[in-house]
Amino acid sequence: MSEIPLPGAAPYDSTLADRLRAALAGKGPAYLPRTHHLVPGKANAPKYTNRLILQSSPYLLQHAHNPVNWYPWGDEAFAEARRSGRPVFLSIGYSTCHWCHVMEGESFEDEEIARFMNEHYVCIKVDREERPDIDAIYMAAVQALTGSGGWPMSVWLTPAREPFFGGTYFPPRDGARGARHGFLTVLGELVQTYQKDPARVKKASEALSRAVREEMDAQATPAAGASEISAQPIAATVDYFKRAFDDVHGGVRRAPKFPSNVPVRLLLRYHRRTGDAQALHMAVLTLEKMAGGGMYDQIGGGFHRYSTDERWLVPHFEKMLYDNALLAVAYAEAHQVTGRADFARVVRETLDYVLREMTAPGGGFYSATDADSEGEEGKFFVWTEKEIRALVGADASRFMRYYGVTAGGNFAEIPGASILNAAHPDEAEWAALAPARAALAAARARRVPPLRDDKQLAAWNGLMISGLAVGARVLGEPRYAAAAARAAEFLLVHLRDGDHLRRSFTDGHGDGAGFLDDYAFVAAGFFDLYEATFEARWLREALALANATQSRFGDAARGGWFMTSSEHETLIAREKPAYDGAEPSGTSVALRNALRAYAFTGDERWRAIAAQAFAGLRPVLDGKPVAVTEALLALDTFTDAAREIALVWPAGDQATSAAAAEPLRAALRRVFLPNAAIAGAADGAAVAALAEIVPWMAGKLAQSGKATAYVCEHGHCELPATDPAMFAQQLAKAPRGY
């Protein structure tokens, strides 16, 4: 480590300096510091190193060689703020955030700006993906102050951790990017106010803290009075999307477009219950246009973060694990409803991308990949006409017609570059162009890839386990179930500590107490894995995590769940998640888990837990149901008559048993039954053991030594079916309407 002090900061004491030096040395000779401040004459030797080198978060490590005297979140930083009488500057982001990188390069790598920060502030960096509780609290403050939010998030705090000013991205200096006041000016004005007008700062911090607490308390408090839980919020939400729908490109009529802007899975459920053709059209058109656009990686599979335009053409090129997990499920369900082969293909390509590029050696899943490579957004993914002609040869013109490649290109950031997109998808043409895509994939593999965030989050791994398990069940692909089971084993070995979950796995160990979404998403993944494999172990684990969710995060007095448990640090407020965003809220998934636990076990406690949680959500369900579209999936389940589907096959070796049940499972996978509980076991002892968990499995037999299906509601069953056609007919029974 260089002995050059950070500009404007006192030299580190010898103990800390030794720790930083050892941490840097431990990175090894191949380590490439992420900074343009290098020691002259020493290859890859960073000029500056700060406390973030001691952290495991990839995002924090990106900033470990900024000239800013960064602290991680913790008591040390706030004690220093109290001792020095300085305010705190808090920067929150994540490793694949494009504008976080921009602000880093423009401001946090700027020695003049860093000097000012070090002389006048205690500076803290937070990875929002590792600390969603901190992110939620201060995002609420920024939104209360500015009316909007985003990342990087910039918040100014008192040493008591109370915010007094905030925003998102700031250009470095006055006039940059058209800004009237740049970051350096804002830093100067705020520190002057902090020093010269403490009463104003106190008033602002009290007002913002009060606003945050009031918002969090409102989320935690059920509406007064009792009312029947109905499906009306679902109908109101579908009506809203009918008015906002883009009939040409799918999604909503605006840009940018995010996959979560249209609740495809809710529309599929609404169509199932009502027969509404427009709801199905909105879901199908949106999925078709997303998969044909540049937001979908036409060469490697998987989806980018969002589309910057209304056509799904020009993406923000980062790829997030959670987007791909959620979209795999949406396309799998749409394939069940429509039978479309292209939707099944998108599921396979997306899951194959995750297994190929986002799977760690131990079986868990990495978090994300960046939008940038070699300093340019999208460079890894786009193509010029010249490149394609050289790589594809005789089929180049045909390929370029299908994928919209032109000499002028369609990506303004790189002259002549095209983002591949299929404006008029055709499965036969897609199949014919497979050799051309393979040639481009091989060439792309030789490019410098975007940065990958290698941390493995419990919550996002849970979502991906669901994606793989649903893909396995719907498509009949055992390899996806095997990958999901391997990831589940990874979580239980490396991110479970007794009966507690850890949040993140980095550098070979689990870190941080798990949050609500960790418990809820992993439990949901285990429910899905059970239905894909019929291995009773996963159902037991799912129920255990559902119970842990309730005991650690449940609000016994008012219903619902808090983001944090007693294991977590006490912040200025305690969030009870109430809104769905790019990811479902932990509340929405915990609701669905409670109802699935009820469907499997018949324990009325679970239905009561769900009913109380719905009561807590009543203000948003009544006032803005479009903000909780994932919770509406649970409401669809709550207002439906859940079917109990049991498969029993003759006892024998595993291969024989699987073969016996396959015709019935094939019939089952073709039917969209989002609110069913599906269980299966070999005849005899296995059924009896499963019945201890799933009471409605009791007494189910393999009739005449054949695999047998039972379709039931509340214990009342149709005739046992050994014929797949008869089973399919029973499954086709019209669902209960709203």
XYZ file of C-alpha atoms in Angstrom:
738
model
C 0.000 0.000 0.000
C 1.140 3.506 -0.795
C 1.935 5.689 2.193
C 0.415 8.745 0.473
C -2.314 10.175 2.740
C -5.734 10.844 1.342
C -5.991 14.523 0.313
C -7.251 16.673 3.173
C -7.332 13.733 5.610
C -5.060 12.982 8.533
C -2.751 9.984 8.030
C -4.159 6.708 9.332
C -2.789 5.458 12.635
C -0.285 2.644 12.364
C -2.734 -0.106 13.341
C -5.279 0.837 10.690
C -2.547 1.425 8.108
C -1.205 -2.071 8.737
C -4.689 -3.553 8.290
C -5.212 -1.699 5.011
C -1.773 -2.734 3.794
C -2.457 -6.374 4.621
C -5.879 -6.283 2.958
C -4.407 -4.829 -0.226
C -1.568 -7.360 -0.250
C -4.128 -10.120 0.186
C -5.715 -9.221 -3.137
C -2.741 -10.796 -4.907
C -0.514 -9.714 -7.800
C -3.322 -9.908 -10.392
C -5.414 -7.321 -8.546
C -6.449 -4.333 -10.673
C -7.404 -1.352 -8.505
C -10.460 0.519 -9.778
C -8.971 4.007 -9.907
C -6.998 6.240 -12.225
C -4.810 7.396 -9.310
C -1.758 5.127 -9.544
C 1.743 5.428 -8.110
C 4.088 6.545 -10.917
C 6.431 3.813 -12.012
C 4.586 1.021 -10.170
C 2.278 -1.149 -12.223
C -1.253 -1.354 -10.777
C -0.175 0.244 -7.495
C -3.008 2.472 -6.204
C -2.006 5.889 -4.950
C -4.781 5.886 -2.341
C -6.455 3.209 -0.220
C -9.276 3.803 2.250
C -11.190 1.736 4.804
C -13.434 0.147 2.175
C -10.582 -2.221 1.239
C -11.527 -4.086 4.427
C -15.075 -4.764 3.197
C -16.419 -7.716 1.210
C -19.140 -5.895 -0.759
C -18.120 -5.585 -4.442
C -19.689 -2.126 -4.522
C -17.724 -0.869 -1.532
C -14.546 -2.389 -2.912
C -15.050 -0.432 -6.131
C -14.513 2.709 -4.036
C -11.595 1.427 -1.947
C -9.052 3.491 -3.890
C -10.979 6.731 -4.239
C -9.148 9.665 -2.646
C -12.252 10.066 -0.442
C -11.792 9.002 3.173
C -14.726 6.592 3.022
C -16.058 4.761 6.065
C -18.434 1.809 5.933
C -21.721 2.328 7.783
C -21.175 1.823 11.490
C -20.623 3.354 14.896
C -17.010 4.346 14.115
C -18.086 6.824 11.461
C -20.788 8.467 13.553
C -18.488 8.644 16.585
C -15.970 10.483 14.414
C -18.697 12.871 13.251
C -19.577 13.663 16.864
C -15.924 14.046 17.864
C -15.040 16.303 14.948
C -18.295 18.270 14.864
C -18.721 17.474 11.168
C -21.818 16.441 9.243
C -22.006 13.048 7.547
C -22.196 12.601 3.795
C -23.887 9.282 2.984
C -23.639 7.811 -0.516
C -25.781 4.770 -1.328
C -25.575 2.764 -4.545
C -24.843 -0.663 -5.972
C -22.096 -2.221 -8.032
C -23.756 -2.258 -11.472
C -25.381 1.186 -11.205
C -24.339 3.237 -14.247
C -24.888 6.676 -12.706
C -23.115 5.534 -9.548
C -20.074 4.908 -11.748
C -20.527 8.295 -13.387
C -20.617 10.131 -10.045
C -17.630 8.144 -8.846
C -15.564 9.105 -11.869
C -16.628 12.739 -11.873
C -16.607 13.482 -8.146
C -15.251 10.749 -5.879
C -12.129 10.288 -8.042
C -11.604 14.061 -8.285
C -8.833 15.040 -5.844
C -10.123 18.573 -5.331
C -13.625 17.384 -4.492
C -12.257 14.538 -2.362
C -10.104 16.985 -0.430
C -13.109 19.143 0.363
C -15.125 16.105 1.445
C -12.308 14.852 3.672
C -11.748 18.252 5.286
C -15.392 18.981 6.045
C -17.347 15.689 6.209
C -17.318 12.183 7.537
C -18.070 10.191 4.377
C -19.938 6.866 4.401
C -20.556 4.399 1.580
C -23.437 1.871 1.684
C -24.268 -0.985 -0.680
C -28.053 -0.840 -0.941
C -28.204 -4.521 -1.876
C -26.505 -5.549 1.362
C -28.333 -3.001 3.541
C -31.839 -2.533 2.131
C -32.983 -1.275 5.541
C -30.651 1.750 5.403
C -31.548 2.326 1.771
C -35.289 2.302 2.485
C -35.050 4.774 5.372
C -32.977 7.372 3.557
C -34.770 6.861 0.250
C -37.968 7.803 2.076
C -36.221 10.973 3.268
C -34.997 11.885 -0.224
C -38.439 11.256 -1.693
C -40.073 13.361 0.998
C -37.639 16.176 0.226
C -37.494 16.019 -3.581
C -40.523 14.003 -4.685
C -38.363 11.377 -6.379
C -35.473 9.040 -5.708
C -32.853 6.853 -7.315
C -29.220 5.854 -7.223
C -26.658 7.012 -6.490
C -28.443 8.405 -3.472
C -26.723 11.307 -1.705
C -27.862 12.184 1.814
C -26.484 14.615 4.383
C -26.894 13.495 8.011
C -26.286 14.738 11.507
C -24.145 12.583 13.815
C -27.473 11.344 15.239
C -28.105 9.707 11.810
C -30.930 12.107 11.015
C -31.096 13.423 7.411
C -31.219 17.163 6.761
C -30.715 17.236 2.969
C -30.601 14.754 0.124
C -30.769 14.021 -3.566
C -29.500 11.525 -6.096
C -26.823 12.129 -8.731
C -25.073 15.506 -8.650
C -22.811 16.700 -11.502
C -19.364 17.596 -10.160
C -19.310 21.372 -10.679
C -21.533 24.275 -11.613
C -22.482 24.093 -15.269
C -21.572 20.428 -15.732
C -24.386 18.575 -17.524
C -26.349 21.825 -17.404
C -26.508 21.911 -13.596
C -26.785 25.290 -11.934
C -25.204 23.981 -8.729
C -22.652 21.195 -8.925
C -21.718 18.739 -6.195
C -18.746 20.774 -4.959
C -20.922 23.863 -4.542
C -23.644 21.879 -2.758
C -21.050 20.410 -0.395
C -19.782 23.884 0.416
C -23.189 25.457 0.949
C -24.388 22.637 3.201
C -21.309 22.566 5.415
C -21.578 26.350 5.853
C -25.218 26.003 6.853
C -24.333 23.168 9.218
C -21.673 25.265 10.933
C -23.322 28.680 10.927
C -27.036 27.880 11.249
C -27.389 24.788 13.431
C -30.982 25.711 14.271
C -31.925 25.460 10.598
C -30.206 22.100 10.289
C -31.941 20.860 13.442
C -35.320 21.970 12.121
C -34.719 20.301 8.745
C -33.452 17.044 10.272
C -36.368 16.853 12.694
C -38.874 17.496 9.907
C -37.353 14.920 7.561
C -36.968 12.313 10.307
C -40.566 12.904 11.346
C -41.722 12.489 7.747
C -39.851 9.185 7.477
C -41.266 7.900 10.760
C -44.786 8.940 9.822
C -44.536 7.170 6.484
C -43.148 4.022 8.076
C -45.757 4.129 10.827
C -48.531 4.568 8.277
C -47.281 1.461 6.479
C -47.372 -0.429 9.762
C -50.845 0.674 10.867
C -53.994 -1.008 9.526
C -56.865 1.208 8.421
C -59.558 1.764 11.007
C -62.659 -0.378 10.761
C -63.149 -3.842 9.373
C -64.098 -4.670 5.811
C -64.425 -7.800 3.756
C -61.364 -8.780 1.753
C -62.469 -8.701 -1.867
C -60.905 -8.873 -5.315
C -61.974 -5.312 -6.154
C -58.378 -3.956 -6.060
C -57.450 -6.488 -8.772
C -60.200 -5.255 -11.085
C -59.252 -1.625 -10.380
C -55.621 -2.349 -11.225
C -56.446 -4.120 -14.475
C -58.693 -1.190 -15.455
C -55.798 1.200 -14.803
C -53.472 -0.768 -17.052
C -56.071 -0.953 -19.783
C -56.089 2.848 -19.842
C -52.296 3.145 -19.689
C -51.441 0.310 -22.080
C -49.318 0.831 -25.184
C -51.243 -1.061 -27.882
C -48.343 -0.859 -30.327
C -45.299 -1.813 -28.266
C -46.783 -3.360 -25.140
C -46.044 -2.111 -21.659
C -47.302 1.278 -20.601
C -47.258 4.391 -22.755
C -44.052 5.946 -21.489
C -40.296 5.689 -21.536
C -38.242 4.315 -19.951
C -40.011 0.971 -19.737
C -39.324 -1.550 -16.999
C -40.508 -5.175 -17.064
C -42.345 -4.550 -13.791
C -44.342 -1.669 -15.319
C -47.016 -4.136 -16.452
C -48.007 -6.914 -14.021
C -48.055 -9.738 -16.561
C -48.636 -12.489 -14.005
C -51.609 -10.613 -12.547
C -53.102 -10.118 -16.010
C -52.809 -13.859 -16.660
C -54.622 -14.584 -13.412
C -57.324 -12.029 -14.146
C -57.880 -13.608 -17.568
C -58.107 -17.048 -15.966
C -60.759 -15.947 -13.495
C -62.801 -13.679 -15.823
C -62.076 -14.705 -19.407
C -61.149 -11.084 -20.158
C -59.487 -11.220 -23.588
C -57.938 -7.763 -23.291
C -56.071 -8.727 -20.132
C -54.542 -11.702 -21.947
C -53.718 -9.525 -24.974
C -51.866 -7.008 -22.782
C -49.807 -9.736 -21.146
C -48.966 -11.537 -24.382
C -48.123 -8.426 -26.411
C -45.868 -7.091 -23.654
C -43.988 -10.388 -23.375
C -43.679 -10.688 -27.155
C -42.332 -7.164 -27.617
C -39.894 -7.434 -24.702
C -38.474 -10.702 -26.039
C -38.176 -9.282 -29.546
C -36.563 -6.034 -28.467
C -33.033 -5.054 -27.650
C -33.834 -5.327 -23.946
C -33.573 -9.078 -24.488
C -30.079 -10.374 -25.226
C -30.707 -11.997 -28.610
C -27.316 -13.734 -28.604
C -26.772 -14.830 -25.016
C -30.273 -14.934 -23.563
C -31.518 -13.104 -20.505
C -32.910 -9.623 -20.046
C -31.233 -6.282 -19.491
C -32.458 -3.967 -16.749
C -34.907 -1.787 -18.674
C -35.560 -0.063 -21.990
C -34.709 3.600 -22.328
C -37.266 4.039 -25.131
C -40.902 3.072 -25.714
C -40.044 0.261 -28.182
C -38.010 -1.979 -25.826
C -35.147 -1.356 -28.284
C -32.349 0.487 -26.462
C -31.724 -1.040 -23.057
C -29.810 0.023 -20.033
C -27.423 -2.877 -20.476
C -26.894 -4.075 -16.907
C -28.385 -7.478 -16.146
C -29.864 -8.215 -12.739
C -30.395 -11.716 -11.352
C -33.798 -10.813 -9.938
C -35.156 -9.505 -13.260
C -34.256 -12.723 -15.003
C -35.665 -14.886 -12.226
C -38.987 -13.044 -12.252
C -39.243 -12.947 -16.045
C -38.504 -16.668 -16.348
C -41.578 -17.348 -14.212
C -43.721 -14.877 -16.185
C -42.805 -16.424 -19.531
C -43.305 -19.959 -18.166
C -46.803 -19.085 -16.972
C -47.603 -17.392 -20.285
C -46.438 -20.531 -22.094
C -48.889 -22.569 -20.022
C -51.736 -20.211 -20.905
C -50.959 -19.806 -24.609
C -48.906 -22.856 -25.568
C -46.547 -20.532 -27.484
C -43.226 -22.146 -28.299
C -41.407 -18.797 -28.352
C -42.315 -18.151 -24.713
C -40.936 -21.575 -23.744
C -37.769 -20.772 -25.695
C -37.289 -17.497 -23.818
C -37.581 -19.375 -20.524
C -34.914 -21.855 -21.609
C -32.558 -19.208 -22.973
C -32.916 -17.088 -19.848
C -32.305 -19.974 -17.472
C -29.427 -21.258 -19.604
C -27.846 -17.795 -19.494
C -28.056 -17.829 -15.682
C -26.562 -21.310 -15.441
C -23.777 -20.404 -17.868
C -22.798 -16.927 -16.704
C -24.320 -16.228 -13.305
C -23.771 -19.452 -11.363
C -21.009 -19.726 -8.785
C -18.936 -22.910 -8.368
C -20.819 -23.716 -5.164
C -24.214 -23.564 -6.851
C -25.395 -20.112 -5.751
C -26.092 -17.266 -8.133
C -24.222 -14.020 -8.654
C -26.104 -10.750 -8.394
C -25.598 -8.734 -11.572
C -23.426 -7.646 -14.457
C -22.583 -4.078 -15.347
C -23.813 -2.051 -18.314
C -20.299 -0.888 -19.213
C -17.269 -2.612 -20.652
C -14.032 -0.881 -21.592
C -15.593 2.337 -20.329
C -18.543 2.300 -22.748
C -22.107 1.302 -22.008
C -23.330 -1.512 -24.250
C -20.042 -2.090 -26.072
C -20.041 -5.797 -25.220
C -23.505 -6.357 -26.722
C -23.710 -4.329 -29.965
C -22.575 -5.102 -33.520
C -21.608 -3.312 -36.713
C -22.577 -4.424 -40.208
C -18.903 -5.045 -40.982
C -18.483 -7.363 -37.984
C -21.555 -9.388 -38.880
C -20.563 -9.812 -42.531
C -17.126 -11.025 -41.466
C -18.494 -13.479 -38.899
C -21.645 -14.786 -40.549
C -20.677 -14.896 -44.192
C -23.347 -15.981 -46.690
C -26.231 -15.614 -44.240
C -25.226 -12.104 -43.137
C -27.881 -10.210 -45.124
C -30.612 -12.554 -43.936
C -29.389 -12.219 -40.352
C -29.279 -8.436 -40.537
C -32.802 -8.201 -41.960
C -34.201 -10.331 -39.161
C -32.299 -8.579 -36.367
C -32.603 -4.996 -37.597
C -28.936 -4.350 -38.323
C -28.165 -1.400 -40.599
C -25.052 0.369 -41.779
C -25.967 3.441 -39.733
C -26.824 1.448 -36.616
C -29.520 2.116 -34.027
C -27.386 2.817 -30.943
C -26.446 6.481 -30.808
C -23.735 5.985 -28.178
C -21.487 4.019 -30.578
C -21.545 5.190 -34.232
C -22.582 2.468 -36.675
C -23.448 -0.013 -33.907
C -26.718 -1.933 -33.844
C -28.602 -3.488 -30.978
C -30.008 -6.778 -32.220
C -33.793 -6.930 -32.156
C -36.460 -8.963 -33.906
C -39.292 -6.592 -34.825
C -41.203 -9.443 -36.494
C -40.392 -12.618 -34.574
C -40.673 -15.887 -36.434
C -39.657 -19.161 -34.808
C -38.765 -20.855 -38.087
C -36.485 -17.992 -39.065
C -35.042 -17.898 -35.554
C -34.154 -21.600 -35.830
C -32.596 -21.130 -39.281
C -30.295 -18.411 -37.936
C -28.894 -20.540 -35.093
C -25.460 -21.001 -36.749
C -25.127 -17.250 -37.254
C -25.982 -16.567 -33.597
C -23.439 -19.192 -32.531
C -20.748 -17.433 -34.562
C -21.547 -14.110 -32.911
C -21.656 -15.718 -29.458
C -18.196 -17.182 -29.996
C -16.857 -13.802 -31.124
C -18.498 -12.005 -28.203
C -16.896 -14.412 -25.759
C -13.534 -12.969 -26.824
C -14.568 -9.401 -25.941
C -13.877 -7.754 -22.594
C -16.994 -8.586 -20.572
C -18.843 -6.216 -18.261
C -17.987 -6.283 -14.568
C -19.855 -8.940 -12.620
C -21.063 -8.450 -9.056
C -20.098 -11.776 -7.488
C -21.916 -11.451 -4.189
C -24.668 -13.996 -3.677
C -27.736 -12.603 -1.930
C -30.095 -14.985 -0.174
C -33.190 -13.155 -1.408
C -32.194 -13.077 -5.059
C -31.036 -16.685 -4.911
C -34.484 -17.533 -3.603
C -36.066 -15.814 -6.599
C -33.787 -17.714 -8.980
C -34.581 -21.019 -7.293
C -38.228 -20.228 -8.034
C -37.395 -19.357 -11.640
C -35.538 -22.609 -12.190
C -38.085 -24.725 -10.336
C -41.046 -23.280 -12.228
C -39.133 -23.669 -15.488
C -38.387 -27.297 -14.617
C -42.011 -28.056 -13.739
C -43.600 -26.280 -16.702
C -41.098 -27.339 -19.371
C -40.304 -30.805 -18.026
C -36.595 -29.985 -17.736
C -34.999 -31.939 -14.844
C -31.666 -30.107 -15.232
C -33.292 -26.883 -14.061
C -34.685 -28.617 -10.988
C -31.222 -30.046 -10.295
C -29.678 -26.565 -10.508
C -32.371 -25.180 -8.199
C -31.734 -27.965 -5.679
C -27.983 -27.316 -5.801
C -28.583 -23.627 -5.081
C -30.911 -24.543 -2.235
C -28.194 -26.748 -0.735
C -25.743 -23.859 -1.054
C -28.079 -21.556 0.864
C -28.657 -24.052 3.643
C -24.948 -24.781 4.049
C -23.462 -21.309 3.620
C -26.207 -18.820 4.457
C -28.019 -20.588 7.271
C -26.694 -20.176 10.783
C -28.764 -22.443 12.995
C -32.297 -21.362 12.210
C -31.165 -17.910 11.020
C -30.472 -16.797 7.456
C -27.557 -14.608 6.471
C -28.026 -11.875 3.862
C -25.000 -12.207 1.588
C -22.231 -14.632 0.670
C -18.925 -13.033 -0.354
C -15.288 -14.036 0.009
C -16.242 -17.510 1.173
C -18.521 -16.638 4.079
C -21.995 -15.357 4.872
C -22.470 -11.802 6.110
C -25.239 -9.850 7.770
C -28.507 -10.920 9.343
C -31.149 -11.812 6.785
C -33.996 -9.383 6.102
C -37.663 -10.090 5.477
C -37.119 -10.555 1.748
C -34.339 -13.094 2.372
C -36.604 -15.302 4.453
C -39.680 -14.791 2.275
C -38.006 -15.220 -1.126
C -36.059 -18.305 -0.070
C -39.193 -19.861 1.438
C -41.054 -19.221 -1.830
C -38.190 -20.814 -3.751
C -38.396 -23.907 -1.570
C -42.184 -24.173 -2.090
C -41.596 -24.050 -5.851
C -38.720 -26.525 -5.635
C -40.935 -28.967 -3.777
C -43.620 -28.801 -6.462
C -40.976 -29.373 -9.145
C -39.332 -32.354 -7.439
C -41.782 -33.743 -4.845
C -38.849 -34.077 -2.445
C -40.536 -33.601 0.937
C -37.395 -32.053 2.389
C -38.012 -28.831 0.459
C -41.572 -28.515 1.687
C -40.383 -28.933 5.275
C -37.731 -26.264 4.738
C -40.278 -23.915 3.142
C -42.658 -24.279 6.086
C -39.801 -23.810 8.574
C -38.794 -20.563 6.873
C -42.398 -19.381 6.741
C -42.588 -19.934 10.495
C -39.271 -18.125 10.999
C -40.569 -15.233 8.896
C -43.558 -14.924 11.174
C -41.639 -15.231 14.435
C -38.808 -12.856 13.487
C -40.524 -10.238 11.353
C -44.230 -10.534 12.072
C -46.117 -7.699 13.748
C -48.246 -9.690 16.185
C -50.329 -6.680 17.176
C -51.108 -5.154 13.800
C -50.348 -7.854 11.249
C -47.894 -7.898 8.386
C -44.124 -7.998 8.569
C -41.271 -5.586 9.255
C -38.200 -5.422 7.032
C -35.917 -5.975 10.023
C -35.897 -8.301 13.006
C -34.518 -7.868 16.492
C -31.135 -8.997 15.120
C -30.805 -5.796 13.132
C -29.554 -2.376 14.033
C -32.167 0.103 15.261
C -32.458 2.943 12.753
C -34.458 6.167 12.938
C -37.547 4.250 11.767
C -38.584 0.654 11.133
C -39.970 -0.109 7.704
C -42.887 -2.402 7.062
C -42.599 -2.871 3.269
C -45.826 -1.941 1.529
C -44.918 -1.352 -2.105
C -43.717 -3.570 -4.934
C -41.062 -2.298 -7.294
C -38.621 -3.972 -9.646
C -38.560 -6.709 -6.997
C -41.605 -7.854 -5.066
C -41.753 -6.555 -1.527
C -41.053 -8.988 1.258
C -44.619 -8.368 2.427
C -46.131 -9.513 -0.882
C -44.090 -12.715 -0.991
C -44.663 -13.460 2.701
C -48.400 -13.130 2.025
C -48.240 -15.706 -0.753
C -46.122 -17.984 1.424
C -48.700 -17.847 4.212
C -51.429 -18.848 1.779
C -49.315 -21.661 0.331
C -48.587 -22.904 3.846
C -52.348 -22.888 4.479
C -53.036 -24.751 1.221
C -50.559 -27.505 2.054
C -51.186 -27.881 5.777
C -54.790 -26.766 6.218
C -53.693 -24.860 9.326
C -56.175 -21.976 9.701
C -53.514 -19.945 11.494
C -51.878 -19.234 8.147
C -55.067 -17.931 6.562
C -55.625 -15.702 9.591
C -52.063 -14.357 9.271
C -52.761 -13.500 5.628
C -56.096 -11.862 6.452
C -54.470 -9.663 9.097
C -51.718 -8.679 6.652
C -54.309 -7.731 4.034
C -55.988 -5.542 6.642
C -52.691 -3.753 7.154
C -52.423 -3.192 3.397
C -55.947 -1.851 3.087
C -54.944 1.814 2.703
C -52.796 1.058 -0.340
C -55.125 -1.658 -1.660
C -58.004 0.801 -1.563
C -56.070 3.901 -2.634
C -53.297 2.778 -4.978
C -53.453 -0.939 -5.734
C -51.164 -0.502 -8.771
C -48.346 -0.056 -6.231
C -48.787 -3.583 -4.861
C -49.303 -5.726 -7.928
C -47.321 -8.612 -6.399
C -49.536 -8.513 -3.313
C -52.493 -8.749 -5.688
C -51.211 -12.195 -6.727
C -51.748 -13.202 -3.109
C -55.173 -11.536 -3.141
C -56.042 -13.599 -6.215
C -55.125 -16.726 -4.241
C -57.037 -15.584 -1.146
C -60.251 -15.069 -3.128
C -59.957 -18.325 -5.095
C -60.829 -21.911 -4.228
C -57.367 -23.434 -4.119
C -57.169 -26.908 -5.593
C -55.297 -29.724 -3.916
C -53.629 -31.902 -6.532
C -52.131 -35.188 -5.393
C -50.072 -37.559 -7.491
C -49.363 -41.063 -6.195
C -47.303 -43.599 -8.072
C -46.338 -47.217 -7.353
C -43.464 -47.685 -4.960
C -40.227 -48.768 -6.598
C -36.858 -47.466 -7.573
C -36.677 -43.763 -8.332
C -36.315 -44.110 -12.110
C -39.300 -46.455 -12.373
C -41.411 -44.197 -10.162
C -40.570 -41.097 -12.180
C -41.442 -42.853 -15.440
C -44.779 -44.042 -14.053
C -45.820 -40.538 -13.004
C -44.537 -38.702 -16.096
C -47.722 -38.901 -18.243
C -49.745 -37.332 -15.426
C -47.100 -34.701 -14.761
C -47.060 -33.877 -18.468
C -50.806 -33.267 -18.371
C -50.401 -31.106 -15.279
C -47.653 -28.914 -16.717
C -49.875 -27.868 -19.620
C -52.468 -26.269 -17.341
C -52.154 -22.861 -15.680
C -53.168 -23.414 -12.039
C -51.539 -20.571 -10.083
C -53.452 -21.187 -6.874
C -53.144 -24.956 -6.603
C -51.084 -26.877 -4.059
C -49.368 -29.788 -5.805
C -48.022 -32.753 -3.851
C -46.762 -36.181 -4.827
C -45.243 -39.313 -3.359
C -44.762 -43.017 -3.952
C -47.527 -45.283 -2.693
C -47.378 -46.556 0.861
C -44.839 -45.299 3.394
C -43.897 -42.164 1.426
C -47.539 -41.065 1.188
C -48.053 -41.738 4.897
C -44.959 -39.690 5.808
C -46.035 -36.815 3.571
C -49.521 -36.866 5.094
C -47.974 -35.806 8.406
C -47.224 -32.472 6.720
C -49.967 -32.411 4.067
C -53.085 -33.903 5.679
C -55.030 -34.171 2.421
C -52.504 -36.722 1.128
C -53.763 -39.225 3.707
C -55.382 -42.284 2.180
C -54.317 -41.513 -1.389
C -53.390 -44.697 -3.262
C -51.986 -45.736 -6.604
C -55.074 -47.343 -8.103
C -54.538 -50.797 -9.639
C -50.796 -50.323 -9.368
C -50.865 -47.317 -11.706
C -49.838 -43.729 -11.135
C -52.962 -41.905 -9.984
C -53.999 -38.264 -9.768
C -56.496 -36.731 -7.343
C -58.003 -33.286 -7.917
C -59.633 -31.941 -4.766
C -60.987 -28.790 -3.136
C -61.110 -28.615 0.659
C -60.841 -32.403 0.811
C -63.631 -33.101 -1.687
C -62.101 -35.008 -4.602
C -62.953 -35.923 -8.156
C -62.714 -39.580 -9.119
C -59.122 -40.855 -9.032
C -57.609 -40.544 -12.497
C -55.041 -42.916 -13.962
C -55.726 -41.763 -17.523
C -53.905 -38.501 -18.394
C -56.828 -37.401 -20.604
C -59.266 -37.800 -17.726
C -56.881 -35.950 -15.421
C -56.554 -33.118 -17.948
C -60.330 -32.869 -18.166
C -60.581 -32.539 -14.391
C -57.904 -29.857 -14.382
C -59.768 -27.929 -17.082
C -62.712 -27.212 -14.786
C -63.604 -23.509 -14.912
C -62.128 -21.543 -12.001
C -64.122 -19.535 -9.519
C -64.837 -16.013 -10.765
C -64.162 -12.872 -8.781
